[in-house]
Short mmCIF file of C-alpha atoms in Angstrom, two decimals:
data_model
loop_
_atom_site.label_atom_id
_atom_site.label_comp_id
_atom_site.label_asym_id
_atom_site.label_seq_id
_atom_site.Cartn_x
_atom_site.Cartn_y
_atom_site.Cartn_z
CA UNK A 1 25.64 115.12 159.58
CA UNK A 2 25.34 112.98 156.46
CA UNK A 3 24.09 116.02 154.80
CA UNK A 4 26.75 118.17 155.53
CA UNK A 5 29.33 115.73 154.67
CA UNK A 6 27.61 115.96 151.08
CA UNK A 7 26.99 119.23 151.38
CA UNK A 8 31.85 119.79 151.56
CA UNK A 9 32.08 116.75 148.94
CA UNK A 10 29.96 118.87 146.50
CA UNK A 11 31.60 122.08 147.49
CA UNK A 12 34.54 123.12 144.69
CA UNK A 13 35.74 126.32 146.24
CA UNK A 14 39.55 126.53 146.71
CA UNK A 15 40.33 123.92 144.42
CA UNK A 16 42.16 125.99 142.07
CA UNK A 17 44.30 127.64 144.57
CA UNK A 18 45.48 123.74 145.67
CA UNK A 19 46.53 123.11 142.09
CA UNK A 20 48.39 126.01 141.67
CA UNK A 21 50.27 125.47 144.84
CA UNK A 22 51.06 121.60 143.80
CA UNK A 23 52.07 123.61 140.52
CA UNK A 24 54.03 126.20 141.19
CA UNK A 25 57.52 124.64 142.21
CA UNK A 26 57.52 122.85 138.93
CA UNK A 27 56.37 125.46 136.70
CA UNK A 28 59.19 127.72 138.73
CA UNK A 29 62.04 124.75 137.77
CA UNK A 30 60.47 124.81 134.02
CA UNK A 31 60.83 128.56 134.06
CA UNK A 32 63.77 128.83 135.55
CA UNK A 33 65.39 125.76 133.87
CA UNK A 34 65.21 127.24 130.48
CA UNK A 35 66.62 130.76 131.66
CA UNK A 36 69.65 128.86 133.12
CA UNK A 37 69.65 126.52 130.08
CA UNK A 38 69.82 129.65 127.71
CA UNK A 39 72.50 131.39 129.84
CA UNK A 40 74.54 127.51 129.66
CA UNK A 41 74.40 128.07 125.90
CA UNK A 42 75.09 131.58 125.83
CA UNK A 43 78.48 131.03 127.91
CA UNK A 44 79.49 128.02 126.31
CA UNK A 45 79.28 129.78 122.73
CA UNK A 46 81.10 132.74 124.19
CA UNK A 47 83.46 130.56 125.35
CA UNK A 48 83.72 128.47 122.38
CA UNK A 49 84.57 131.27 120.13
CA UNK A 50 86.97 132.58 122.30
CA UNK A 51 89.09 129.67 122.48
CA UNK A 52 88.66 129.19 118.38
CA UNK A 53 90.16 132.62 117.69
CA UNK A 54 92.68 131.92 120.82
CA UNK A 55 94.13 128.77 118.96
CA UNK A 56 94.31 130.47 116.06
CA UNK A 57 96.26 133.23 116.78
CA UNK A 58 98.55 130.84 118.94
CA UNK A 59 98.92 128.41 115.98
CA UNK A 60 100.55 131.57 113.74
CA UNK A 61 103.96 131.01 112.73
CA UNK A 62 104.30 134.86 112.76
CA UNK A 63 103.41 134.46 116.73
CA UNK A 64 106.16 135.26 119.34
CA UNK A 65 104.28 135.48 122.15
CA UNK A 66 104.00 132.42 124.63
CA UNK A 67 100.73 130.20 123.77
CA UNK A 68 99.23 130.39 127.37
CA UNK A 69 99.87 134.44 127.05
CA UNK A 70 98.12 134.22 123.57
CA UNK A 71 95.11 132.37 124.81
CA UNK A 72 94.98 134.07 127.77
CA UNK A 73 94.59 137.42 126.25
CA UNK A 74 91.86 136.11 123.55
CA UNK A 75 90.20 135.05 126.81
CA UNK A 76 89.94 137.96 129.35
CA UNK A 77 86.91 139.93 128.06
CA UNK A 78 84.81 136.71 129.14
CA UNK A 79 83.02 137.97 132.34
CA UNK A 80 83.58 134.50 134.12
CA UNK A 81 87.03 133.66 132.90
CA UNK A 82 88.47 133.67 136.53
CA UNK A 83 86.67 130.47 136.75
CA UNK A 84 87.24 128.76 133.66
CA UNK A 85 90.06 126.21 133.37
CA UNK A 86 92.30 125.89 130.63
CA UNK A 87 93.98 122.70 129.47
CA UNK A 88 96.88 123.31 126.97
CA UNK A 89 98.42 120.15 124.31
CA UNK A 90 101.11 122.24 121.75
CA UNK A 91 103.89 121.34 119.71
CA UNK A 92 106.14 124.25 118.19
CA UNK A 93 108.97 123.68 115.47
CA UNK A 94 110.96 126.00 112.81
CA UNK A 95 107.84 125.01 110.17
CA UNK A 96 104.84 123.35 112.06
CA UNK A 97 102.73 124.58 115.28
CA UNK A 98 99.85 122.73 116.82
CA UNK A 99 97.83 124.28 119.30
CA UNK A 100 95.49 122.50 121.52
CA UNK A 101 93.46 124.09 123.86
CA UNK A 102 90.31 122.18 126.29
CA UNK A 103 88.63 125.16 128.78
CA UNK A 104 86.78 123.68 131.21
CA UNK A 105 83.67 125.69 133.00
CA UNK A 106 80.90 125.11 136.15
CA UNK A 107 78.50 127.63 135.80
CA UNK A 108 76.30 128.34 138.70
CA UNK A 109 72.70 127.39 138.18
CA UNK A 110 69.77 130.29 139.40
CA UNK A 111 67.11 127.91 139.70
CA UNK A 112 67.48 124.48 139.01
CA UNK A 113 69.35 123.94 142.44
CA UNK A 114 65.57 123.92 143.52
CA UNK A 115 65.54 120.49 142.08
CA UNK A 116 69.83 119.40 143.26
CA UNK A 117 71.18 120.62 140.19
CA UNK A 118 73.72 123.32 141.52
CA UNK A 119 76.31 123.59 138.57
CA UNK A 120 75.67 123.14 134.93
CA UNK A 121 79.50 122.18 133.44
CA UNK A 122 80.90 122.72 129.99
CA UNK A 123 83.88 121.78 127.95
CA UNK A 124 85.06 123.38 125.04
CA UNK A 125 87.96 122.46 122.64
CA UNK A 126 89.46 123.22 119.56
CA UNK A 127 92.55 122.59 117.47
CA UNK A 128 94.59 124.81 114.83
CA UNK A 129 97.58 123.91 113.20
CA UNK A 130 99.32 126.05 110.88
CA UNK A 131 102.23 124.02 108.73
CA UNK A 132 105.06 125.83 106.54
CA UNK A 133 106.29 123.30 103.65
CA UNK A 134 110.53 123.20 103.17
CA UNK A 135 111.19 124.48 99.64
CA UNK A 136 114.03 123.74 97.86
CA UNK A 137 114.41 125.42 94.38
CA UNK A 138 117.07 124.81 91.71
CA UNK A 139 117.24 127.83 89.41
CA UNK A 140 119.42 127.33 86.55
CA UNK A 141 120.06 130.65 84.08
CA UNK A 142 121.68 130.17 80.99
CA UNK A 143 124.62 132.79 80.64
CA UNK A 144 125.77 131.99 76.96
CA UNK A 145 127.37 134.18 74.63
CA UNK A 146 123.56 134.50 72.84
CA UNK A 147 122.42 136.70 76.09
CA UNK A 148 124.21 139.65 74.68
CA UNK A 149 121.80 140.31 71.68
CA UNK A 150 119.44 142.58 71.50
CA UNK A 151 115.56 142.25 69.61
CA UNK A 152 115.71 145.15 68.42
CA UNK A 153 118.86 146.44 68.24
CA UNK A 154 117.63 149.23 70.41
CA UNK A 155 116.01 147.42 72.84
CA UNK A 156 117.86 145.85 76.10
CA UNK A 157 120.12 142.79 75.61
CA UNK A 158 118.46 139.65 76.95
CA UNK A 159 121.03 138.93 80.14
CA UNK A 160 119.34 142.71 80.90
CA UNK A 161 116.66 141.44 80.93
CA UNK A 162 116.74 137.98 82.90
CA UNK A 163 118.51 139.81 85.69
CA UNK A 164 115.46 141.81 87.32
CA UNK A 165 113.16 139.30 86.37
CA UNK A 166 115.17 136.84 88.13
CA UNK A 167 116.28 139.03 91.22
CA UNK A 168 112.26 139.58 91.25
CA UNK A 169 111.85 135.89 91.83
CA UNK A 170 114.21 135.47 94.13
CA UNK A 171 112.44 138.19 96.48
CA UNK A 172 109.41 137.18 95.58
CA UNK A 173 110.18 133.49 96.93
CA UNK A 174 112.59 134.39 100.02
CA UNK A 175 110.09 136.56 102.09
CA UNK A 176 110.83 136.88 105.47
CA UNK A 177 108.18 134.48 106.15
CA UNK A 178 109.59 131.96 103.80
CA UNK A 179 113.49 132.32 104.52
CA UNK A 180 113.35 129.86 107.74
CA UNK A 181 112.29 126.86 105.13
CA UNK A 182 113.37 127.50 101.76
CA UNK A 183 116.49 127.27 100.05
CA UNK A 184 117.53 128.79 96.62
CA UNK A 185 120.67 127.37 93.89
CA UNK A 186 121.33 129.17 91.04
CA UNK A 187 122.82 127.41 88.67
CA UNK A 188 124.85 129.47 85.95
CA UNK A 189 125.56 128.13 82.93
CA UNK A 190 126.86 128.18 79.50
CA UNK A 191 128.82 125.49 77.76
CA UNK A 192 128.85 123.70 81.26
CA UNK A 193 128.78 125.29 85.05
CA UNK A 194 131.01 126.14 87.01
CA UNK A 195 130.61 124.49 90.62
CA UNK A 196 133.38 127.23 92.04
CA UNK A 197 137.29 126.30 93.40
CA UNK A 198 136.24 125.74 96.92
CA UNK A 199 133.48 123.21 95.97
CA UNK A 200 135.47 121.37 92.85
CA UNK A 201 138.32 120.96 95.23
CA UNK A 202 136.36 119.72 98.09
CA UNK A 203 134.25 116.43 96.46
CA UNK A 204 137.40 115.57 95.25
CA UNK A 205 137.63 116.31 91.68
CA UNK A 206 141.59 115.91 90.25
CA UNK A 207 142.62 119.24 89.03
CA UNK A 208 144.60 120.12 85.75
CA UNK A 209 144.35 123.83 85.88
CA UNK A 210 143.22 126.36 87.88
CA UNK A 211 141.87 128.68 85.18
CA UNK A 212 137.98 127.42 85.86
CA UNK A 213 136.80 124.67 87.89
CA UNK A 214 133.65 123.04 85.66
CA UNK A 215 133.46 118.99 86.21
CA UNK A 216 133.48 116.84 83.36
CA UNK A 217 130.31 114.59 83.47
CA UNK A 218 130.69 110.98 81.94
CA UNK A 219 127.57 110.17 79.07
CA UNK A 220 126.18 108.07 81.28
CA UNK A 221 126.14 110.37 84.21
CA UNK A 222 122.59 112.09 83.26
CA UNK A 223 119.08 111.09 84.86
CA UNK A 224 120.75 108.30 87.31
CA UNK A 225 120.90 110.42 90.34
CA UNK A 226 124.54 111.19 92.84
CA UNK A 227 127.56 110.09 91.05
CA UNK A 228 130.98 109.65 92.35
CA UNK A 229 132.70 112.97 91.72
CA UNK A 230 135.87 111.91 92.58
CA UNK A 231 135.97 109.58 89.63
CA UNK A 232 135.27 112.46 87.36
CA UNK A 233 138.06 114.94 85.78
CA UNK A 234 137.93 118.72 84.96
CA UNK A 235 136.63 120.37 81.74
CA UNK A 236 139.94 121.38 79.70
CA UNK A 237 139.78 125.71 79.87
CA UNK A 238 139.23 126.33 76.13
CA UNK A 239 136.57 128.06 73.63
CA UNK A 240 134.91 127.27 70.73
CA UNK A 241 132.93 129.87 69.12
CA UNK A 242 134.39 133.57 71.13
CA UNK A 243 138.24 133.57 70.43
CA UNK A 244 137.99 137.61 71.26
CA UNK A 245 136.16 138.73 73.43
CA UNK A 246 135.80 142.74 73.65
CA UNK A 247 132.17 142.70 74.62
CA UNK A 248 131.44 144.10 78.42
CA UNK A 249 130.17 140.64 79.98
CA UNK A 250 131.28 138.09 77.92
CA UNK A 251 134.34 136.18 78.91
CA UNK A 252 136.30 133.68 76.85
CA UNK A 253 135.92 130.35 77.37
CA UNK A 254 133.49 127.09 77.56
CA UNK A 255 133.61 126.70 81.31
CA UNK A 256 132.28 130.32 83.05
CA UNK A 257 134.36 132.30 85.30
CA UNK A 258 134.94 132.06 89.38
CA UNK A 259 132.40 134.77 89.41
CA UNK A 260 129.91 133.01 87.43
CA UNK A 261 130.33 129.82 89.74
CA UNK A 262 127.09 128.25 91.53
CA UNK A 263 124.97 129.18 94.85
CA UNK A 264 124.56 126.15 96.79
CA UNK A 265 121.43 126.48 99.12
CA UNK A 266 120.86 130.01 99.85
CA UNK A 267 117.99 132.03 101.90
CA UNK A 268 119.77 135.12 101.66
CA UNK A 269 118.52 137.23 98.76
CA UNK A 270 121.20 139.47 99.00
CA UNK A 271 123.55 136.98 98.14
CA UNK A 272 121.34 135.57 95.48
CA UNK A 273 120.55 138.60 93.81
CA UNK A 274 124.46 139.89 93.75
CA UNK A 275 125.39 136.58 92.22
CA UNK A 276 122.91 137.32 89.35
CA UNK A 277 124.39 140.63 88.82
CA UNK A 278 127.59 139.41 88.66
CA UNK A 279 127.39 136.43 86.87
CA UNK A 280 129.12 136.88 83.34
CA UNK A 281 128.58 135.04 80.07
CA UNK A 282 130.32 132.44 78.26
CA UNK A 283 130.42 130.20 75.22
CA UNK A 284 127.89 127.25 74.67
CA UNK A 285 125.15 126.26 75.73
CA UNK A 286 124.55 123.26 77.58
CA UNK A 287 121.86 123.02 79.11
CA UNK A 288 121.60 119.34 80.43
CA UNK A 289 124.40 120.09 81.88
CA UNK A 290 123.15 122.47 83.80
CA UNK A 291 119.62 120.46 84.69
CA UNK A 292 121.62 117.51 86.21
CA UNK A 293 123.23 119.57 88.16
CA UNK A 294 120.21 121.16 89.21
CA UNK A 295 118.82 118.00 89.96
CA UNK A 296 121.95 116.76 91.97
CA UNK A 297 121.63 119.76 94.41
CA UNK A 298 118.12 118.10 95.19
CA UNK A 299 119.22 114.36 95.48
CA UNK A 300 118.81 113.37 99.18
CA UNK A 301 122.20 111.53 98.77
CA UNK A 302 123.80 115.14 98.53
CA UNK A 303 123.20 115.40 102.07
CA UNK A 304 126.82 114.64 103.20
CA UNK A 305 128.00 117.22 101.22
CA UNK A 306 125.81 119.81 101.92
CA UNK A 307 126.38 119.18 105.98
CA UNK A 308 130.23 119.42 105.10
CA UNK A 309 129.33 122.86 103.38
CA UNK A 310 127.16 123.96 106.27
CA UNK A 311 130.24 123.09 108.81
CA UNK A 312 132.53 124.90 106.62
CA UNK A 313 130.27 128.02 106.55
CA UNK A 314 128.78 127.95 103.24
CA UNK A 315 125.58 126.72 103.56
CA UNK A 316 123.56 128.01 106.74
CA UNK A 317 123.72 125.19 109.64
CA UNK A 318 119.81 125.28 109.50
CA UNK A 319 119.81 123.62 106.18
CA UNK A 320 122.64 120.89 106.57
CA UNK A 321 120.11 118.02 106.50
CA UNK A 322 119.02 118.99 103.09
CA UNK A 323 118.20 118.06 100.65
CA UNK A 324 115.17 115.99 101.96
CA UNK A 325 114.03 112.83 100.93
CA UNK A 326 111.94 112.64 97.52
CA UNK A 327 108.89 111.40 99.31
CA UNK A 328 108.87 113.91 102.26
CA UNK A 329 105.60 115.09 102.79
CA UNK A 330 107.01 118.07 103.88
CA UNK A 331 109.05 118.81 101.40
CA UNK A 332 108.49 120.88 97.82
CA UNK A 333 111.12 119.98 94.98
CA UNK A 334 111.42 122.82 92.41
CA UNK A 335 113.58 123.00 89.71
CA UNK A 336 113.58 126.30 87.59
CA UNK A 337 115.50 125.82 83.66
CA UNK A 338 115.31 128.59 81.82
CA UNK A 339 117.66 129.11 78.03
CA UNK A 340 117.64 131.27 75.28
CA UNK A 341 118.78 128.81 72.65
CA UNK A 342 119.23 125.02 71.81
CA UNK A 343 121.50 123.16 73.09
CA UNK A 344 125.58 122.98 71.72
CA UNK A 345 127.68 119.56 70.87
CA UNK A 346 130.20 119.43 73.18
CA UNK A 347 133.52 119.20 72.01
CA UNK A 348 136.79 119.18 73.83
CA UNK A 349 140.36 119.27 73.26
CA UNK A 350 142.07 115.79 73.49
CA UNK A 351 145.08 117.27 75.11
CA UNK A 352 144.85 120.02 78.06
CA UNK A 353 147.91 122.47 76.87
CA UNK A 354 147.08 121.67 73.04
CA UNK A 355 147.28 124.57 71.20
CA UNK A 356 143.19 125.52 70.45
CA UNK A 357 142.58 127.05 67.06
CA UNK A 358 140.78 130.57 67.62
CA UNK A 359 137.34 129.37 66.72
CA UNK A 360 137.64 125.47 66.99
CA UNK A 361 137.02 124.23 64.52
CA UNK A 362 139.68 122.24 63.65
CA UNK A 363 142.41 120.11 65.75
CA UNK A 364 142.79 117.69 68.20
CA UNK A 365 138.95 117.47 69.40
CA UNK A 366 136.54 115.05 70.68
CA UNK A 367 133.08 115.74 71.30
CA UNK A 368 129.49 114.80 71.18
CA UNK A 369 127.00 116.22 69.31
CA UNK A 370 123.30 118.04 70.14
CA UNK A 371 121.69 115.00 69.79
CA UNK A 372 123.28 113.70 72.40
CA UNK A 373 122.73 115.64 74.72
CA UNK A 374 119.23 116.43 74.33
CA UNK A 375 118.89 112.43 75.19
CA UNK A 376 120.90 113.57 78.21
CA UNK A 377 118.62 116.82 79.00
CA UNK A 378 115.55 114.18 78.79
CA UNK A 379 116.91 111.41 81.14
CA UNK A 380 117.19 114.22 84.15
CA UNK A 381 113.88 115.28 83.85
CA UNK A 382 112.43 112.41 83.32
CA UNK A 383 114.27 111.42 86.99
CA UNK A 384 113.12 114.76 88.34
CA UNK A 385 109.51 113.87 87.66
CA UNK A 386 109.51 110.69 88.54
CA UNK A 387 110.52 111.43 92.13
CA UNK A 388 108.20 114.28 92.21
CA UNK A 389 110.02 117.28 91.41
CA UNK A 390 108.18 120.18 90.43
CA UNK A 391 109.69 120.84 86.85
CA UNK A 392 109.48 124.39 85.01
CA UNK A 393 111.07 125.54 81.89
CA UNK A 394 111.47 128.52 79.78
CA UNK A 395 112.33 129.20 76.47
CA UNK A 396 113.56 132.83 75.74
CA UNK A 397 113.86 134.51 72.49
CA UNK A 398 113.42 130.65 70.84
CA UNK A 399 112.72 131.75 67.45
CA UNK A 400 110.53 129.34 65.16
CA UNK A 401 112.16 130.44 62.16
CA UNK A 402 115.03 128.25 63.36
CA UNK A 403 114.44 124.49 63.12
CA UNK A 404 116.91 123.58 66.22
CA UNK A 405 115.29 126.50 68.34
CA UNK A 406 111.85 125.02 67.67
CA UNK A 407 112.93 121.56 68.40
CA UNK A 408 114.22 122.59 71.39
CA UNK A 409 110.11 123.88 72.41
CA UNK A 410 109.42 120.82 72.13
CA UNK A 411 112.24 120.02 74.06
CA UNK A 412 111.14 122.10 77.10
CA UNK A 413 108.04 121.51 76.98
CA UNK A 414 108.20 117.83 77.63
CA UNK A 415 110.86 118.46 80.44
CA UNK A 416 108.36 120.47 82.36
CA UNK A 417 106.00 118.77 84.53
CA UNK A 418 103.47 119.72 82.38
CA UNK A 419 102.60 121.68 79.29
CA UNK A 420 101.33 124.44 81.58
CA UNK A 421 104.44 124.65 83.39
CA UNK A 422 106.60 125.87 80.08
CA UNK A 423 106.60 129.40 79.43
CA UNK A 424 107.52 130.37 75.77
CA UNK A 425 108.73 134.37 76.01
CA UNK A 426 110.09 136.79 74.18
CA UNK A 427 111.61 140.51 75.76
CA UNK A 428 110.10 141.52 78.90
CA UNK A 429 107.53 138.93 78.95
CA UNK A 430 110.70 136.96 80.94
CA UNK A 431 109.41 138.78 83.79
CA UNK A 432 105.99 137.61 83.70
CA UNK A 433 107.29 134.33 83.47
CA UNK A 434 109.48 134.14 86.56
CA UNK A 435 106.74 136.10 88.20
CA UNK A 436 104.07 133.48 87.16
CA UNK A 437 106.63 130.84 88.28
CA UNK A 438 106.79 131.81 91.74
CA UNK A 439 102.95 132.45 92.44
CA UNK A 440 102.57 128.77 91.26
CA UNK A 441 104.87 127.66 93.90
CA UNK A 442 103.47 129.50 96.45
CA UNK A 443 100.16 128.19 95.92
CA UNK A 444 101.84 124.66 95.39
CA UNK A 445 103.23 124.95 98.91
CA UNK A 446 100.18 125.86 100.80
CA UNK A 447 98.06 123.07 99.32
CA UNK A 448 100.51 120.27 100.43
#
């Protein structure tokens, strides 16, 4: 007996066959595992791209379609999407839409339920978020007398030119895309600007003739922001240097015509681009006139008027809480100065009916000269960059032959924001500029 109880200890035979059958329900949940594991991470990357592009195309301003729709659709080609669950977190406005999407999926284990583990779960999320910045632009095109010549004498005059180049910029700018958020004023100007009958009569400026309806700013009016218009008084209707006038598109006088009057907050480049074909020229040149009222129609404490325009039809009602705030993050400032010349002295007639001499240059006159109001030209852009206002300038046809025409260079180039942002053209390089003007804000705008 003792033998034979020796003889079975010593005996090995069957031993491997025991070890593989303690073995083989682990090395099945090992095997096993990792197949389900890989299928987990197959479905979960499937399911993570899915929902990236889905958020993506939701978060489009361009989209129309409903954001579950949109997601939905991104998600059907998934071969387990009847079982996936989708959490949705979205804001959408006129300029900004956030998507948030969560999908939520139990995918059914093959093996591992050998061991309790029945349902292997994953969550996916992502967020897009695509952001339109509000643009407001102030383009102010100088319509003096000078815009009629010609370099050569063959060659186009220079309003001929400025008009395509600046229609170009205005459709260049006001894309359908960009219309909801972005507003354009042209500012016309030649010895001052015109602000148009129904506008001068409305802020309450005292009229003294109904020939033109230019306000007369006060010397310390420039560079200090919104100033009380109904304290100011009209520019007298008179000319100083185009007693005749037989040329097609110039028309006498220092303050431009009704049809050369300003557009106030526009997104319609219809009615941009037919204001610069019809604006018409006119004597002077002043320029800082022009700038501070390009800068007013971007001071936030405009915003009165502008809803009083919008509820009189003049400004669309989407834009009568502009202009924004300086420090809006949302918000991109833009003003747009562009002259042929340097600028005039202003002089004016002491008396409204007193009898003008044909060129001038002699009578009853008070004024102020260049000097003046090239200090006055400074102070608003210094106040436009200060409060972050994108400043460009251009100097057309500025010859440097001419002392005051290459001061003024020098002029422009320290309005703009930067020495970059001053283009110095001649002929149908205008076009480039304006063209180079608007790319910059476009790439301006989707950096903030």
């Amino acid at each position: 007996m003792k033998r034979l109880i020796d003889q079975f200890r010593r005996d090995g035979g069957g031993n491997v066959a025991i070890i593989v059958a303690l073995l083989i329900l682990p090395m099945l949940v090992l095997a096993g595992g990792a197949t389900d594991l890989a299928r987990y991470e197959a479905h979960r990357a499937q399911l993570q791209d899915g929902v990236d592009r889905a958020v993506l195309a939701a978060a489009s301003l361009r989209q129309t379609v409903p954001v579950e729709t949109t997601v939905q659709d991104y998600l059907k080609s998934l071969a387990f999407i009847e079982d996936v669950d989708l959490d949705y977190d979205y804001t959408v406005s006129l300029n900004v839409r956030t998507i948030k999407v969560k999908a939520s999926y139990d995918m059914t284990a093959g093996f591992l339920p050998l061991i309790g583990i029945h349902t292997l779960p994953m969550v996916v999320a992502a967020t897009a978020q695509e952001k339109r910045s509000n643009v407001e632009i102030s383009l102010m095109l100088d319509v003096s007398g000078s815009m009629r010549f010609r370099e050569p004498a063959s060659a186009p005059t220079r309003i001929s030119l400025l008009r395509p180049a600046a229609k170009t910029f205005v459709d260049t700018i006001l894309t359908t895309e960009n219309q909801p958020t972005t507003t354009i004023s042209i500012v016309p100007y030649a010895g001052s600007v015109n602000i148009g009958s129904t506008i001068f009569d409305g802020i309450g400026i005292a009229r003294r003739h109904n020939h033109s309806s230019c306000m007369e700013f006060a010397t310390t009016d420039y560079g200090v922001g919104l100033i009380p218009f109904n304290q100011r008084g009209q520019v007298p209707h008179f000319t100083q240097n185009h007693a005749t006038t037989n040329e097609a598109g110039l028309d006498w006088g220092w303050c431009p015509s009704e049809a050369t009057a300003i557009s106030v907050m526009s997104n319609n480049p219809t009615v941009l681009k037919n204001k610069i074909d019809t604006m018409r020229m006119a004597d002077g040149t002043g320029s800082a006139i022009a700038m501070n009222w390009g800068m007013m129609l971007l001071e936030p404490a405009l915003r009165p008027y502008i809803a009083q325009a919008a509820a009189a039809g003049m400004v669309p009602n989407q834009f009568a809480n502009r202009p924004a705030p300086f420090n809006d993050p949302n918000t991109l400032k833009v003003i747009v100065l562009m002259t042929d010349g340097e600028i005039t002295y202003q002089r004016r007639p002491n008396q409204y009916d007193y009898p003008r001499n044909p060129e001038g240059d002699r009578g009853n006159y008070t004024w102020y000269d260049a000097g003046v109001a090239n200090n006055h030209l400074q102070a608003v852009c210094t106040r436009a960059k200060n409060n972050g206002v994108l400043v460009f300038t251009i100097g057309f046809q500025l010859n440097d032959a001419n002392q005051a025409q290459r001061d003024m260079k020098t002029k422009l180039r320290n309005c703009a924001s930067s020495a970059s942002h001053y283009y110095d053209v001649a002929g149908l390089d205008i076009a480039g500029a304006f063209n180079s003007i608007a790319t910059a804000i476009q790439k301006v705008k989707l950096t903030q």
